[in-house]
């Protein structure tokens, strides 16, 4: 029997996780089954169970690969490295412009899957703990929250901003607002069939621009909004 190499195993597992990703785009995450993966890959049931014991193990590996493929951590660092050269208002606008780019490019992909995982978490928290619990690194939004909380605290201590709420309250608001924008854009662009009269406004760049202005007001950042920054 020929020796099975690490490259062979990695290739087979990527074939399986790629199939899972494609099925998650076609269906909702909660309805994707092992049979879907079997049908999509053309592998036998035993060929898949050789590498993964269930669908949640596949999802966990799929999410790990998604995080490696589409990371905004470097862009977050790049923006925050300009904190001494740019005014706080402009830093906020750059961060939200970057988020708008990300949401627009991944609305029908990673953002859709992330939203559906959030719904799954409400209905089946044990499954989400199994899927997400073993992931070795923080995701984009967790990293953004940690870095920008540090940034806002530093800017407040230096007197460059005058927040009307504390850092925890600010980020609870930003997180809730971002999740709401994500849900609204996905529902209106991915699921809803009828034409909504506000559809042109239910778009990532429009809503995140308004959120950026709101955050700048909450942190007491001086200056005028840059109209073209988002």
PDB file of C-alpha atoms in Angstrom:
ATOM      1  CA  UNK A   1       0.000   0.000   0.000  1.00  0.00           C
ATOM      2  CA  UNK A   2       1.523   3.373  -1.016  1.00  0.00           C
ATOM      3  CA  UNK A   3       2.471   5.773   1.746  1.00  0.00           C
ATOM      4  CA  UNK A   4      -0.048   8.569   2.345  1.00  0.00           C
ATOM      5  CA  UNK A   5       1.773  11.903   2.383  1.00  0.00           C
ATOM      6  CA  UNK A   6       0.864  15.037   4.335  1.00  0.00           C
ATOM      7  CA  UNK A   7       0.293  16.791   1.005  1.00  0.00           C
ATOM      8  CA  UNK A   8      -2.226  14.102   0.026  1.00  0.00           C
ATOM      9  CA  UNK A   9      -4.107  14.475   3.319  1.00  0.00           C
ATOM     10  CA  UNK A  10      -4.088  18.276   3.094  1.00  0.00           C
ATOM     11  CA  UNK A  11      -5.387  18.111  -0.464  1.00  0.00           C
ATOM     12  CA  UNK A  12      -8.242  15.781   0.451  1.00  0.00           C
ATOM     13  CA  UNK A  13      -9.237  17.892   3.451  1.00  0.00           C
ATOM     14  CA  UNK A  14      -9.205  21.071   1.379  1.00  0.00           C
ATOM     15  CA  UNK A  15     -11.411  19.370  -1.202  1.00  0.00           C
ATOM     16  CA  UNK A  16     -13.886  18.599   1.572  1.00  0.00           C
ATOM     17  CA  UNK A  17     -13.795  22.045   3.199  1.00  0.00           C
ATOM     18  CA  UNK A  18     -14.064  23.767  -0.189  1.00  0.00           C
ATOM     19  CA  UNK A  19     -17.178  21.701  -0.856  1.00  0.00           C
ATOM     20  CA  UNK A  20     -18.572  22.691   2.552  1.00  0.00           C
ATOM     21  CA  UNK A  21     -17.947  26.367   1.772  1.00  0.00           C
ATOM     22  CA  UNK A  22     -19.713  26.081  -1.600  1.00  0.00           C
ATOM     23  CA  UNK A  23     -22.680  24.341  -0.008  1.00  0.00           C
ATOM     24  CA  UNK A  24     -22.892  27.023   2.718  1.00  0.00           C
ATOM     25  CA  UNK A  25     -23.227  29.624  -0.044  1.00  0.00           C
ATOM     26  CA  UNK A  26     -25.985  27.637  -1.759  1.00  0.00           C
ATOM     27  CA  UNK A  27     -27.885  26.732   1.404  1.00  0.00           C
ATOM     28  CA  UNK A  28     -28.077  27.996   4.965  1.00  0.00           C
ATOM     29  CA  UNK A  29     -25.317  26.682   7.231  1.00  0.00           C
ATOM     30  CA  UNK A  30     -27.778  24.860   9.491  1.00  0.00           C
ATOM     31  CA  UNK A  31     -29.171  22.821   6.583  1.00  0.00           C
ATOM     32  CA  UNK A  32     -25.857  21.636   5.104  1.00  0.00           C
ATOM     33  CA  UNK A  33     -25.413  17.883   5.704  1.00  0.00           C
ATOM     34  CA  UNK A  34     -22.702  15.297   5.338  1.00  0.00           C
ATOM     35  CA  UNK A  35     -24.632  13.912   2.374  1.00  0.00           C
ATOM     36  CA  UNK A  36     -24.329  17.319   0.695  1.00  0.00           C
ATOM     37  CA  UNK A  37     -20.548  17.151   1.135  1.00  0.00           C
ATOM     38  CA  UNK A  38     -20.439  13.589  -0.173  1.00  0.00           C
ATOM     39  CA  UNK A  39     -22.456  14.544  -3.244  1.00  0.00           C
ATOM     40  CA  UNK A  40     -20.404  17.684  -3.886  1.00  0.00           C
ATOM     41  CA  UNK A  41     -16.964  16.076  -3.544  1.00  0.00           C
ATOM     42  CA  UNK A  42     -17.805  12.759  -5.186  1.00  0.00           C
ATOM     43  CA  UNK A  43     -15.976  11.026  -2.347  1.00  0.00           C
ATOM     44  CA  UNK A  44     -17.428   8.044  -0.574  1.00  0.00           C
ATOM     45  CA  UNK A  45     -18.875   8.303   2.913  1.00  0.00           C
ATOM     46  CA  UNK A  46     -15.862   6.433   4.249  1.00  0.00           C
ATOM     47  CA  UNK A  47     -13.530   8.700   2.286  1.00  0.00           C
ATOM     48  CA  UNK A  48     -14.861  11.725   4.169  1.00  0.00           C
ATOM     49  CA  UNK A  49     -15.161  10.097   7.603  1.00  0.00           C
ATOM     50  CA  UNK A  50     -11.531   9.104   7.250  1.00  0.00           C
ATOM     51  CA  UNK A  51     -10.648  12.777   7.805  1.00  0.00           C
ATOM     52  CA  UNK A  52     -13.620  14.222   9.716  1.00  0.00           C
ATOM     53  CA  UNK A  53     -15.919  12.530  12.174  1.00  0.00           C
ATOM     54  CA  UNK A  54     -18.885  14.872  11.568  1.00  0.00           C
ATOM     55  CA  UNK A  55     -20.082  18.002   9.772  1.00  0.00           C
ATOM     56  CA  UNK A  56     -19.099  20.292  12.649  1.00  0.00           C
ATOM     57  CA  UNK A  57     -15.455  19.228  12.393  1.00  0.00           C
ATOM     58  CA  UNK A  58     -15.607  20.121   8.708  1.00  0.00           C
ATOM     59  CA  UNK A  59     -17.122  23.515   9.533  1.00  0.00           C
ATOM     60  CA  UNK A  60     -14.397  24.206  12.111  1.00  0.00           C
ATOM     61  CA  UNK A  61     -11.666  23.501   9.566  1.00  0.00           C
ATOM     62  CA  UNK A  62     -13.552  25.507   6.927  1.00  0.00           C
ATOM     63  CA  UNK A  63     -13.733  28.554   9.214  1.00  0.00           C
ATOM     64  CA  UNK A  64     -10.038  28.275  10.071  1.00  0.00           C
ATOM     65  CA  UNK A  65      -9.210  28.334   6.364  1.00  0.00           C
ATOM     66  CA  UNK A  66     -11.609  31.245   5.792  1.00  0.00           C
ATOM     67  CA  UNK A  67      -9.806  33.257   8.457  1.00  0.00           C
ATOM     68  CA  UNK A  68      -6.448  32.512   6.862  1.00  0.00           C
ATOM     69  CA  UNK A  69      -7.697  33.388   3.376  1.00  0.00           C
ATOM     70  CA  UNK A  70      -9.531  36.615   4.200  1.00  0.00           C
ATOM     71  CA  UNK A  71      -7.910  38.513   7.049  1.00  0.00           C
ATOM     72  CA  UNK A  72      -8.230  42.252   7.663  1.00  0.00           C
ATOM     73  CA  UNK A  73      -5.829  42.233  10.609  1.00  0.00           C
ATOM     74  CA  UNK A  74      -2.975  43.667   8.568  1.00  0.00           C
ATOM     75  CA  UNK A  75      -5.196  46.481   7.285  1.00  0.00           C
ATOM     76  CA  UNK A  76      -6.327  47.271  10.836  1.00  0.00           C
ATOM     77  CA  UNK A  77      -2.693  47.499  11.947  1.00  0.00           C
ATOM     78  CA  UNK A  78      -1.800  49.662   8.949  1.00  0.00           C
ATOM     79  CA  UNK A  79      -4.558  52.171   9.744  1.00  0.00           C
ATOM     80  CA  UNK A  80      -3.794  52.332  13.469  1.00  0.00           C
ATOM     81  CA  UNK A  81      -0.093  52.856  12.768  1.00  0.00           C
ATOM     82  CA  UNK A  82      -1.123  56.303  11.478  1.00  0.00           C
ATOM     83  CA  UNK A  83      -2.687  57.309  14.814  1.00  0.00           C
ATOM     84  CA  UNK A  84      -0.048  59.989  15.513  1.00  0.00           C
ATOM     85  CA  UNK A  85      -0.152  61.483  12.009  1.00  0.00           C
ATOM     86  CA  UNK A  86      -3.914  61.545  11.389  1.00  0.00           C
ATOM     87  CA  UNK A  87      -6.713  63.060  13.498  1.00  0.00           C
ATOM     88  CA  UNK A  88      -8.955  60.569  15.349  1.00  0.00           C
ATOM     89  CA  UNK A  89     -11.943  61.372  13.117  1.00  0.00           C
ATOM     90  CA  UNK A  90     -10.000  60.318  10.031  1.00  0.00           C
ATOM     91  CA  UNK A  91      -8.800  57.112  11.697  1.00  0.00           C
ATOM     92  CA  UNK A  92     -12.436  56.233  12.452  1.00  0.00           C
ATOM     93  CA  UNK A  93     -13.423  56.936   8.853  1.00  0.00           C
ATOM     94  CA  UNK A  94     -10.581  54.783   7.504  1.00  0.00           C
ATOM     95  CA  UNK A  95     -11.523  51.869   9.770  1.00  0.00           C
ATOM     96  CA  UNK A  96     -15.157  51.951   8.688  1.00  0.00           C
ATOM     97  CA  UNK A  97     -14.208  52.392   5.023  1.00  0.00           C
ATOM     98  CA  UNK A  98     -12.084  49.257   5.360  1.00  0.00           C
ATOM     99  CA  UNK A  99     -15.037  47.440   6.958  1.00  0.00           C
ATOM    100  CA  UNK A 100     -17.285  48.603   4.107  1.00  0.00           C
ATOM    101  CA  UNK A 101     -14.819  47.191   1.560  1.00  0.00           C
ATOM    102  CA  UNK A 102     -14.736  43.900   3.459  1.00  0.00           C
ATOM    103  CA  UNK A 103     -18.500  43.623   3.837  1.00  0.00           C
ATOM    104  CA  UNK A 104     -19.138  44.486   0.197  1.00  0.00           C
ATOM    105  CA  UNK A 105     -16.624  41.941  -1.104  1.00  0.00           C
ATOM    106  CA  UNK A 106     -17.698  39.160   1.272  1.00  0.00           C
ATOM    107  CA  UNK A 107     -21.442  39.861   1.686  1.00  0.00           C
ATOM    108  CA  UNK A 108     -22.429  36.757  -0.279  1.00  0.00           C
ATOM    109  CA  UNK A 109     -19.567  34.719   1.170  1.00  0.00           C
ATOM    110  CA  UNK A 110     -17.918  34.955   4.577  1.00  0.00           C
ATOM    111  CA  UNK A 111     -20.387  37.549   5.883  1.00  0.00           C
ATOM    112  CA  UNK A 112     -23.361  35.339   4.961  1.00  0.00           C
ATOM    113  CA  UNK A 113     -21.775  32.334   6.649  1.00  0.00           C
ATOM    114  CA  UNK A 114     -20.849  34.380   9.732  1.00  0.00           C
ATOM    115  CA  UNK A 115     -24.417  35.670  10.030  1.00  0.00           C
ATOM    116  CA  UNK A 116     -25.871  32.178   9.734  1.00  0.00           C
ATOM    117  CA  UNK A 117     -23.441  30.890  12.365  1.00  0.00           C
ATOM    118  CA  UNK A 118     -24.755  33.620  14.685  1.00  0.00           C
ATOM    119  CA  UNK A 119     -28.291  32.383  14.101  1.00  0.00           C
ATOM    120  CA  UNK A 120     -27.136  28.814  14.723  1.00  0.00           C
ATOM    121  CA  UNK A 121     -25.518  29.966  17.978  1.00  0.00           C
ATOM    122  CA  UNK A 122     -28.890  31.205  19.231  1.00  0.00           C
ATOM    123  CA  UNK A 123     -30.629  27.939  18.402  1.00  0.00           C
ATOM    124  CA  UNK A 124     -27.873  25.381  19.038  1.00  0.00           C
ATOM    125  CA  UNK A 125     -25.168  26.883  21.284  1.00  0.00           C
ATOM    126  CA  UNK A 126     -23.553  23.500  21.891  1.00  0.00           C
ATOM    127  CA  UNK A 127     -22.853  23.102  18.172  1.00  0.00           C
ATOM    128  CA  UNK A 128     -21.253  26.529  17.933  1.00  0.00           C
ATOM    129  CA  UNK A 129     -19.039  25.793  20.925  1.00  0.00           C
ATOM    130  CA  UNK A 130     -17.923  22.627  19.170  1.00  0.00           C
ATOM    131  CA  UNK A 131     -17.309  24.432  15.861  1.00  0.00           C
ATOM    132  CA  UNK A 132     -15.651  27.589  17.189  1.00  0.00           C
ATOM    133  CA  UNK A 133     -14.160  26.412  20.486  1.00  0.00           C
ATOM    134  CA  UNK A 134     -11.035  24.836  19.051  1.00  0.00           C
ATOM    135  CA  UNK A 135     -10.077  27.576  16.612  1.00  0.00           C
ATOM    136  CA  UNK A 136      -6.482  28.627  17.355  1.00  0.00           C
ATOM    137  CA  UNK A 137      -6.717  32.360  16.578  1.00  0.00           C
ATOM    138  CA  UNK A 138      -9.099  35.258  16.985  1.00  0.00           C
ATOM    139  CA  UNK A 139     -11.298  36.306  14.095  1.00  0.00           C
ATOM    140  CA  UNK A 140     -11.329  39.631  12.290  1.00  0.00           C
ATOM    141  CA  UNK A 141     -13.961  41.285  14.462  1.00  0.00           C
ATOM    142  CA  UNK A 142     -12.433  40.125  17.740  1.00  0.00           C
ATOM    143  CA  UNK A 143      -9.066  41.492  16.627  1.00  0.00           C
ATOM    144  CA  UNK A 144     -10.625  44.771  15.502  1.00  0.00           C
ATOM    145  CA  UNK A 145     -12.375  45.171  18.849  1.00  0.00           C
ATOM    146  CA  UNK A 146      -9.222  44.545  20.880  1.00  0.00           C
ATOM    147  CA  UNK A 147      -6.995  46.852  18.826  1.00  0.00           C
ATOM    148  CA  UNK A 148      -9.444  49.725  18.561  1.00  0.00           C
ATOM    149  CA  UNK A 149     -10.399  49.581  22.250  1.00  0.00           C
ATOM    150  CA  UNK A 150      -6.700  50.005  23.035  1.00  0.00           C
ATOM    151  CA  UNK A 151      -6.530  52.860  20.523  1.00  0.00           C
ATOM    152  CA  UNK A 152      -9.562  54.741  21.896  1.00  0.00           C
ATOM    153  CA  UNK A 153      -8.355  54.380  25.495  1.00  0.00           C
ATOM    154  CA  UNK A 154      -4.931  55.744  24.509  1.00  0.00           C
ATOM    155  CA  UNK A 155      -6.436  58.652  22.556  1.00  0.00           C
ATOM    156  CA  UNK A 156      -8.722  59.531  25.479  1.00  0.00           C
ATOM    157  CA  UNK A 157      -5.789  59.467  27.913  1.00  0.00           C
ATOM    158  CA  UNK A 158      -3.902  61.857  25.611  1.00  0.00           C
ATOM    159  CA  UNK A 159      -6.881  64.173  25.375  1.00  0.00           C
ATOM    160  CA  UNK A 160      -7.261  63.767  21.625  1.00  0.00           C
ATOM    161  CA  UNK A 161     -10.836  62.520  22.011  1.00  0.00           C
ATOM    162  CA  UNK A 162     -13.512  63.201  24.630  1.00  0.00           C
ATOM    163  CA  UNK A 163     -15.756  60.132  24.726  1.00  0.00           C
ATOM    164  CA  UNK A 164     -19.273  60.547  26.073  1.00  0.00           C
ATOM    165  CA  UNK A 165     -19.356  56.811  26.970  1.00  0.00           C
ATOM    166  CA  UNK A 166     -16.716  54.423  28.284  1.00  0.00           C
ATOM    167  CA  UNK A 167     -14.830  52.013  26.002  1.00  0.00           C
ATOM    168  CA  UNK A 168     -16.941  48.985  26.923  1.00  0.00           C
ATOM    169  CA  UNK A 169     -20.214  50.813  26.240  1.00  0.00           C
ATOM    170  CA  UNK A 170     -18.836  52.195  22.982  1.00  0.00           C
ATOM    171  CA  UNK A 171     -17.831  48.792  21.675  1.00  0.00           C
ATOM    172  CA  UNK A 172     -21.029  47.130  22.809  1.00  0.00           C
ATOM    173  CA  UNK A 173     -22.811  49.732  20.689  1.00  0.00           C
ATOM    174  CA  UNK A 174     -20.466  49.360  17.692  1.00  0.00           C
ATOM    175  CA  UNK A 175     -20.696  45.563  17.815  1.00  0.00           C
ATOM    176  CA  UNK A 176     -24.488  45.615  18.014  1.00  0.00           C
ATOM    177  CA  UNK A 177     -24.752  48.195  15.230  1.00  0.00           C
ATOM    178  CA  UNK A 178     -22.332  46.283  12.995  1.00  0.00           C
ATOM    179  CA  UNK A 179     -24.254  43.041  13.535  1.00  0.00           C
ATOM    180  CA  UNK A 180     -27.492  44.855  12.693  1.00  0.00           C
ATOM    181  CA  UNK A 181     -26.003  46.312   9.502  1.00  0.00           C
ATOM    182  CA  UNK A 182     -24.616  42.910   8.555  1.00  0.00           C
ATOM    183  CA  UNK A 183     -28.012  41.254   9.101  1.00  0.00           C
ATOM    184  CA  UNK A 184     -29.923  43.984   7.233  1.00  0.00           C
ATOM    185  CA  UNK A 185     -27.621  43.893   4.217  1.00  0.00           C
ATOM    186  CA  UNK A 186     -27.560  40.100   4.041  1.00  0.00           C
ATOM    187  CA  UNK A 187     -31.325  39.713   4.436  1.00  0.00           C
ATOM    188  CA  UNK A 188     -32.026  42.330   1.771  1.00  0.00           C
ATOM    189  CA  UNK A 189     -29.360  41.148  -0.664  1.00  0.00           C
ATOM    190  CA  UNK A 190     -29.300  37.372  -0.111  1.00  0.00           C
ATOM    191  CA  UNK A 191     -32.721  36.208   1.030  1.00  0.00           C
ATOM    192  CA  UNK A 192     -35.477  38.744   0.417  1.00  0.00           C
ATOM    193  CA  UNK A 193     -37.301  38.346  -2.888  1.00  0.00           C
ATOM    194  CA  UNK A 194     -39.570  41.385  -2.967  1.00  0.00           C
ATOM    195  CA  UNK A 195     -38.119  44.807  -3.740  1.00  0.00           C
ATOM    196  CA  UNK A 196     -37.753  46.906  -0.593  1.00  0.00           C
ATOM    197  CA  UNK A 197     -38.234  50.655  -1.158  1.00  0.00           C
ATOM    198  CA  UNK A 198     -35.176  51.289   1.048  1.00  0.00           C
ATOM    199  CA  UNK A 199     -33.024  48.679  -0.723  1.00  0.00           C
ATOM    200  CA  UNK A 200     -30.617  51.302  -2.077  1.00  0.00           C
ATOM    201  CA  UNK A 201     -29.942  52.451   1.487  1.00  0.00           C
ATOM    202  CA  UNK A 202     -29.567  48.935   2.897  1.00  0.00           C
ATOM    203  CA  UNK A 203     -26.022  48.702   1.560  1.00  0.00           C
ATOM    204  CA  UNK A 204     -22.799  48.281   3.575  1.00  0.00           C
ATOM    205  CA  UNK A 205     -21.092  51.517   2.521  1.00  0.00           C
ATOM    206  CA  UNK A 206     -24.157  53.697   3.137  1.00  0.00           C
ATOM    207  CA  UNK A 207     -24.912  52.287   6.585  1.00  0.00           C
ATOM    208  CA  UNK A 208     -21.301  52.065   7.761  1.00  0.00           C
ATOM    209  CA  UNK A 209     -20.716  55.692   6.763  1.00  0.00           C
ATOM    210  CA  UNK A 210     -23.565  56.711   9.066  1.00  0.00           C
ATOM    211  CA  UNK A 211     -22.154  54.503  11.826  1.00  0.00           C
ATOM    212  CA  UNK A 212     -18.720  56.128  11.436  1.00  0.00           C
ATOM    213  CA  UNK A 213     -20.263  59.575  11.899  1.00  0.00           C
ATOM    214  CA  UNK A 214     -22.131  58.349  14.967  1.00  0.00           C
ATOM    215  CA  UNK A 215     -18.960  56.909  16.506  1.00  0.00           C
ATOM    216  CA  UNK A 216     -17.056  60.131  15.852  1.00  0.00           C
ATOM    217  CA  UNK A 217     -19.778  62.050  17.678  1.00  0.00           C
ATOM    218  CA  UNK A 218     -19.657  59.604  20.604  1.00  0.00           C
ATOM    219  CA  UNK A 219     -15.891  59.897  20.977  1.00  0.00           C
ATOM    220  CA  UNK A 220     -15.949  63.684  20.635  1.00  0.00           C
ATOM    221  CA  UNK A 221     -13.593  63.720  17.651  1.00  0.00           C
ATOM    222  CA  UNK A 222     -13.130  67.249  16.303  1.00  0.00           C
ATOM    223  CA  UNK A 223     -13.264  68.221  12.636  1.00  0.00           C
ATOM    224  CA  UNK A 224     -15.491  67.726   9.629  1.00  0.00           C
ATOM    225  CA  UNK A 225     -16.318  64.366   8.087  1.00  0.00           C
ATOM    226  CA  UNK A 226     -14.408  63.493   4.954  1.00  0.00           C
ATOM    227  CA  UNK A 227     -17.206  62.938   2.433  1.00  0.00           C
ATOM    228  CA  UNK A 228     -15.094  60.751   0.144  1.00  0.00           C
ATOM    229  CA  UNK A 229     -13.510  58.584   2.829  1.00  0.00           C
ATOM    230  CA  UNK A 230     -16.237  55.943   2.780  1.00  0.00           C
TER     231      UNK A 230
END
